[in-house]
């Protein structure tokens, strides 16, 4: 993943934000939306693109882009920076290799304890039976 190339491929769009801002909220578009087209990206390899389509299937639209938006602050510039950080975190987490699980053997002491508990319960139930 080449961040410099991806940075140039991101499309920014400023829209009106809800929330705090007073009179400013009706005048200035401070909320930022990012669109990143995965298929057309030159900053990703073919393997990375397939991995993104598998892991981020619920985040990628029908048109093939990832959309991230931020309207937390009153500053458009800060929202733009937050959006870009979120996009890169999203991409990095999706491209991170999952650790392979190593199967471990059950210790003999645990097996022995389970069998002893099982026998104890069986003895308890056996003693409940009424005998003449």
PDB file of C-alpha atoms in Angstrom:
ATOM      1  CA  UNK A   1       0.000   0.000   0.000  1.00  0.00           C
ATOM      2  CA  UNK A   2       1.514   3.269  -1.136  1.00  0.00           C
ATOM      3  CA  UNK A   3       0.064   6.095   0.979  1.00  0.00           C
ATOM      4  CA  UNK A   4       1.392   8.921  -1.209  1.00  0.00           C
ATOM      5  CA  UNK A   5      -0.364   7.592  -4.316  1.00  0.00           C
ATOM      6  CA  UNK A   6      -3.565   6.824  -2.408  1.00  0.00           C
ATOM      7  CA  UNK A   7      -3.503  10.371  -0.961  1.00  0.00           C
ATOM      8  CA  UNK A   8      -3.707  11.798  -4.487  1.00  0.00           C
ATOM      9  CA  UNK A   9      -6.550   9.425  -5.472  1.00  0.00           C
ATOM     10  CA  UNK A  10      -8.884  10.427  -2.611  1.00  0.00           C
ATOM     11  CA  UNK A  11     -11.839  12.604  -3.562  1.00  0.00           C
ATOM     12  CA  UNK A  12     -12.910  15.098  -0.900  1.00  0.00           C
ATOM     13  CA  UNK A  13     -16.371  16.616  -0.650  1.00  0.00           C
ATOM     14  CA  UNK A  14     -17.517  19.193   1.920  1.00  0.00           C
ATOM     15  CA  UNK A  15     -21.177  19.172   2.998  1.00  0.00           C
ATOM     16  CA  UNK A  16     -23.232  20.928   5.637  1.00  0.00           C
ATOM     17  CA  UNK A  17     -22.781  19.473   9.066  1.00  0.00           C
ATOM     18  CA  UNK A  18     -25.321  19.023  11.821  1.00  0.00           C
ATOM     19  CA  UNK A  19     -24.586  19.802  15.435  1.00  0.00           C
ATOM     20  CA  UNK A  20     -22.676  22.605  17.131  1.00  0.00           C
ATOM     21  CA  UNK A  21     -21.618  25.711  15.255  1.00  0.00           C
ATOM     22  CA  UNK A  22     -24.244  28.360  15.921  1.00  0.00           C
ATOM     23  CA  UNK A  23     -24.875  30.643  12.963  1.00  0.00           C
ATOM     24  CA  UNK A  24     -21.848  29.150  11.276  1.00  0.00           C
ATOM     25  CA  UNK A  25     -23.581  25.774  10.831  1.00  0.00           C
ATOM     26  CA  UNK A  26     -25.936  27.160   8.191  1.00  0.00           C
ATOM     27  CA  UNK A  27     -23.254  29.021   6.239  1.00  0.00           C
ATOM     28  CA  UNK A  28     -20.166  26.843   6.090  1.00  0.00           C
ATOM     29  CA  UNK A  29     -19.854  23.242   4.891  1.00  0.00           C
ATOM     30  CA  UNK A  30     -17.590  21.751   7.559  1.00  0.00           C
ATOM     31  CA  UNK A  31     -18.477  18.059   7.328  1.00  0.00           C
ATOM     32  CA  UNK A  32     -16.088  16.185   5.025  1.00  0.00           C
ATOM     33  CA  UNK A  33     -16.855  13.071   2.985  1.00  0.00           C
ATOM     34  CA  UNK A  34     -14.111  11.000   1.384  1.00  0.00           C
ATOM     35  CA  UNK A  35     -14.553   8.703  -1.593  1.00  0.00           C
ATOM     36  CA  UNK A  36     -11.802   6.241  -2.452  1.00  0.00           C
ATOM     37  CA  UNK A  37     -12.189   4.034  -5.530  1.00  0.00           C
ATOM     38  CA  UNK A  38     -10.553   0.718  -4.730  1.00  0.00           C
ATOM     39  CA  UNK A  39     -10.547  -0.829  -8.228  1.00  0.00           C
ATOM     40  CA  UNK A  40      -8.986   2.180  -9.962  1.00  0.00           C
ATOM     41  CA  UNK A  41      -6.299   2.738  -7.331  1.00  0.00           C
ATOM     42  CA  UNK A  42      -2.669   2.613  -8.426  1.00  0.00           C
ATOM     43  CA  UNK A  43      -1.453   2.627  -4.823  1.00  0.00           C
ATOM     44  CA  UNK A  44      -2.711  -0.917  -4.185  1.00  0.00           C
ATOM     45  CA  UNK A  45      -1.588  -4.209  -5.664  1.00  0.00           C
ATOM     46  CA  UNK A  46      -4.065  -6.690  -7.145  1.00  0.00           C
ATOM     47  CA  UNK A  47      -3.769  -8.931  -4.066  1.00  0.00           C
ATOM     48  CA  UNK A  48      -4.442  -6.002  -1.746  1.00  0.00           C
ATOM     49  CA  UNK A  49      -7.511  -5.035  -3.779  1.00  0.00           C
ATOM     50  CA  UNK A  50      -8.987  -8.545  -3.552  1.00  0.00           C
ATOM     51  CA  UNK A  51      -8.283  -8.627   0.181  1.00  0.00           C
ATOM     52  CA  UNK A  52     -10.044  -5.280   0.616  1.00  0.00           C
ATOM     53  CA  UNK A  53     -13.063  -6.476  -1.351  1.00  0.00           C
ATOM     54  CA  UNK A  54     -13.277  -9.580   0.859  1.00  0.00           C
ATOM     55  CA  UNK A  55     -12.745  -7.936   4.248  1.00  0.00           C
ATOM     56  CA  UNK A  56     -14.542  -4.631   3.598  1.00  0.00           C
ATOM     57  CA  UNK A  57     -17.472  -5.987   1.594  1.00  0.00           C
ATOM     58  CA  UNK A  58     -19.955  -4.174   3.842  1.00  0.00           C
ATOM     59  CA  UNK A  59     -18.086  -0.832   3.497  1.00  0.00           C
ATOM     60  CA  UNK A  60     -17.595  -0.862  -0.290  1.00  0.00           C
ATOM     61  CA  UNK A  61     -20.520   0.433  -2.348  1.00  0.00           C
ATOM     62  CA  UNK A  62     -21.889  -1.051  -5.578  1.00  0.00           C
ATOM     63  CA  UNK A  63     -19.863   1.481  -7.558  1.00  0.00           C
ATOM     64  CA  UNK A  64     -16.687   0.162  -5.903  1.00  0.00           C
ATOM     65  CA  UNK A  65     -15.663   2.964  -3.567  1.00  0.00           C
ATOM     66  CA  UNK A  66     -15.168   3.297   0.165  1.00  0.00           C
ATOM     67  CA  UNK A  67     -16.856   6.286   1.766  1.00  0.00           C
ATOM     68  CA  UNK A  68     -15.716   7.803   5.061  1.00  0.00           C
ATOM     69  CA  UNK A  69     -17.169  10.952   6.601  1.00  0.00           C
ATOM     70  CA  UNK A  70     -16.360  13.169   9.556  1.00  0.00           C
ATOM     71  CA  UNK A  71     -18.194  16.128  11.015  1.00  0.00           C
ATOM     72  CA  UNK A  72     -16.888  16.120  14.566  1.00  0.00           C
ATOM     73  CA  UNK A  73     -15.167  19.488  14.638  1.00  0.00           C
ATOM     74  CA  UNK A  74     -16.170  22.931  13.394  1.00  0.00           C
ATOM     75  CA  UNK A  75     -13.057  23.123  11.235  1.00  0.00           C
ATOM     76  CA  UNK A  76     -13.200  21.705   7.734  1.00  0.00           C
ATOM     77  CA  UNK A  77      -9.428  21.182   7.706  1.00  0.00           C
ATOM     78  CA  UNK A  78      -9.452  19.147  10.942  1.00  0.00           C
ATOM     79  CA  UNK A  79     -12.366  17.065   9.660  1.00  0.00           C
ATOM     80  CA  UNK A  80     -10.421  16.440   6.437  1.00  0.00           C
ATOM     81  CA  UNK A  81      -7.382  15.245   8.391  1.00  0.00           C
ATOM     82  CA  UNK A  82      -9.518  13.022  10.657  1.00  0.00           C
ATOM     83  CA  UNK A  83     -11.223  11.508   7.616  1.00  0.00           C
ATOM     84  CA  UNK A  84      -7.941  10.694   5.917  1.00  0.00           C
ATOM     85  CA  UNK A  85      -6.573   9.124   9.109  1.00  0.00           C
ATOM     86  CA  UNK A  86      -9.705   6.977   9.448  1.00  0.00           C
ATOM     87  CA  UNK A  87      -9.451   5.824   5.838  1.00  0.00           C
ATOM     88  CA  UNK A  88      -5.814   4.791   6.247  1.00  0.00           C
ATOM     89  CA  UNK A  89      -6.574   3.025   9.544  1.00  0.00           C
ATOM     90  CA  UNK A  90      -9.429   1.189   7.835  1.00  0.00           C
ATOM     91  CA  UNK A  91      -7.195   0.117   4.955  1.00  0.00           C
ATOM     92  CA  UNK A  92      -4.306  -0.909   7.233  1.00  0.00           C
ATOM     93  CA  UNK A  93      -6.552  -2.990   9.504  1.00  0.00           C
ATOM     94  CA  UNK A  94      -8.121  -4.725   6.517  1.00  0.00           C
ATOM     95  CA  UNK A  95      -4.751  -5.493   4.931  1.00  0.00           C
ATOM     96  CA  UNK A  96      -3.236  -6.774   8.189  1.00  0.00           C
ATOM     97  CA  UNK A  97      -2.516 -10.493   8.024  1.00  0.00           C
ATOM     98  CA  UNK A  98      -4.450 -12.592  10.513  1.00  0.00           C
ATOM     99  CA  UNK A  99      -2.356 -14.695  12.859  1.00  0.00           C
ATOM    100  CA  UNK A 100      -2.572 -18.380  12.188  1.00  0.00           C
ATOM    101  CA  UNK A 101      -4.020 -20.210  15.144  1.00  0.00           C
ATOM    102  CA  UNK A 102      -1.744 -22.883  16.565  1.00  0.00           C
ATOM    103  CA  UNK A 103      -3.674 -25.837  17.936  1.00  0.00           C
ATOM    104  CA  UNK A 104      -2.570 -26.707  21.453  1.00  0.00           C
ATOM    105  CA  UNK A 105      -2.802 -30.040  23.204  1.00  0.00           C
ATOM    106  CA  UNK A 106      -5.042 -30.360  26.264  1.00  0.00           C
ATOM    107  CA  UNK A 107      -2.857 -30.970  29.349  1.00  0.00           C
ATOM    108  CA  UNK A 108      -3.148 -34.389  30.994  1.00  0.00           C
ATOM    109  CA  UNK A 109      -3.952 -32.811  34.362  1.00  0.00           C
ATOM    110  CA  UNK A 110      -7.037 -31.121  32.885  1.00  0.00           C
ATOM    111  CA  UNK A 111      -8.221 -34.369  31.297  1.00  0.00           C
ATOM    112  CA  UNK A 112      -7.682 -36.189  34.612  1.00  0.00           C
ATOM    113  CA  UNK A 113      -9.596 -33.513  36.566  1.00  0.00           C
ATOM    114  CA  UNK A 114     -12.517 -33.649  34.111  1.00  0.00           C
ATOM    115  CA  UNK A 115     -12.767 -37.434  34.401  1.00  0.00           C
ATOM    116  CA  UNK A 116     -12.548 -37.290  38.216  1.00  0.00           C
ATOM    117  CA  UNK A 117     -15.333 -34.670  38.343  1.00  0.00           C
ATOM    118  CA  UNK A 118     -17.405 -36.810  36.029  1.00  0.00           C
ATOM    119  CA  UNK A 119     -16.903 -39.872  38.260  1.00  0.00           C
ATOM    120  CA  UNK A 120     -17.757 -37.865  41.391  1.00  0.00           C
ATOM    121  CA  UNK A 121     -21.053 -36.727  39.880  1.00  0.00           C
ATOM    122  CA  UNK A 122     -21.818 -40.291  38.733  1.00  0.00           C
ATOM    123  CA  UNK A 123     -21.163 -41.593  42.294  1.00  0.00           C
ATOM    124  CA  UNK A 124     -23.393 -38.888  43.768  1.00  0.00           C
ATOM    125  CA  UNK A 125     -26.252 -39.871  41.454  1.00  0.00           C
ATOM    126  CA  UNK A 126     -25.669 -43.559  42.168  1.00  0.00           C
ATOM    127  CA  UNK A 127     -26.009 -42.910  45.920  1.00  0.00           C
ATOM    128  CA  UNK A 128     -29.388 -41.247  45.393  1.00  0.00           C
ATOM    129  CA  UNK A 129     -30.958 -44.525  44.289  1.00  0.00           C
ATOM    130  CA  UNK A 130     -33.100 -46.159  46.929  1.00  0.00           C
ATOM    131  CA  UNK A 131     -32.026 -49.728  47.785  1.00  0.00           C
ATOM    132  CA  UNK A 132     -33.794 -52.356  49.968  1.00  0.00           C
TER     133      UNK A 132
END
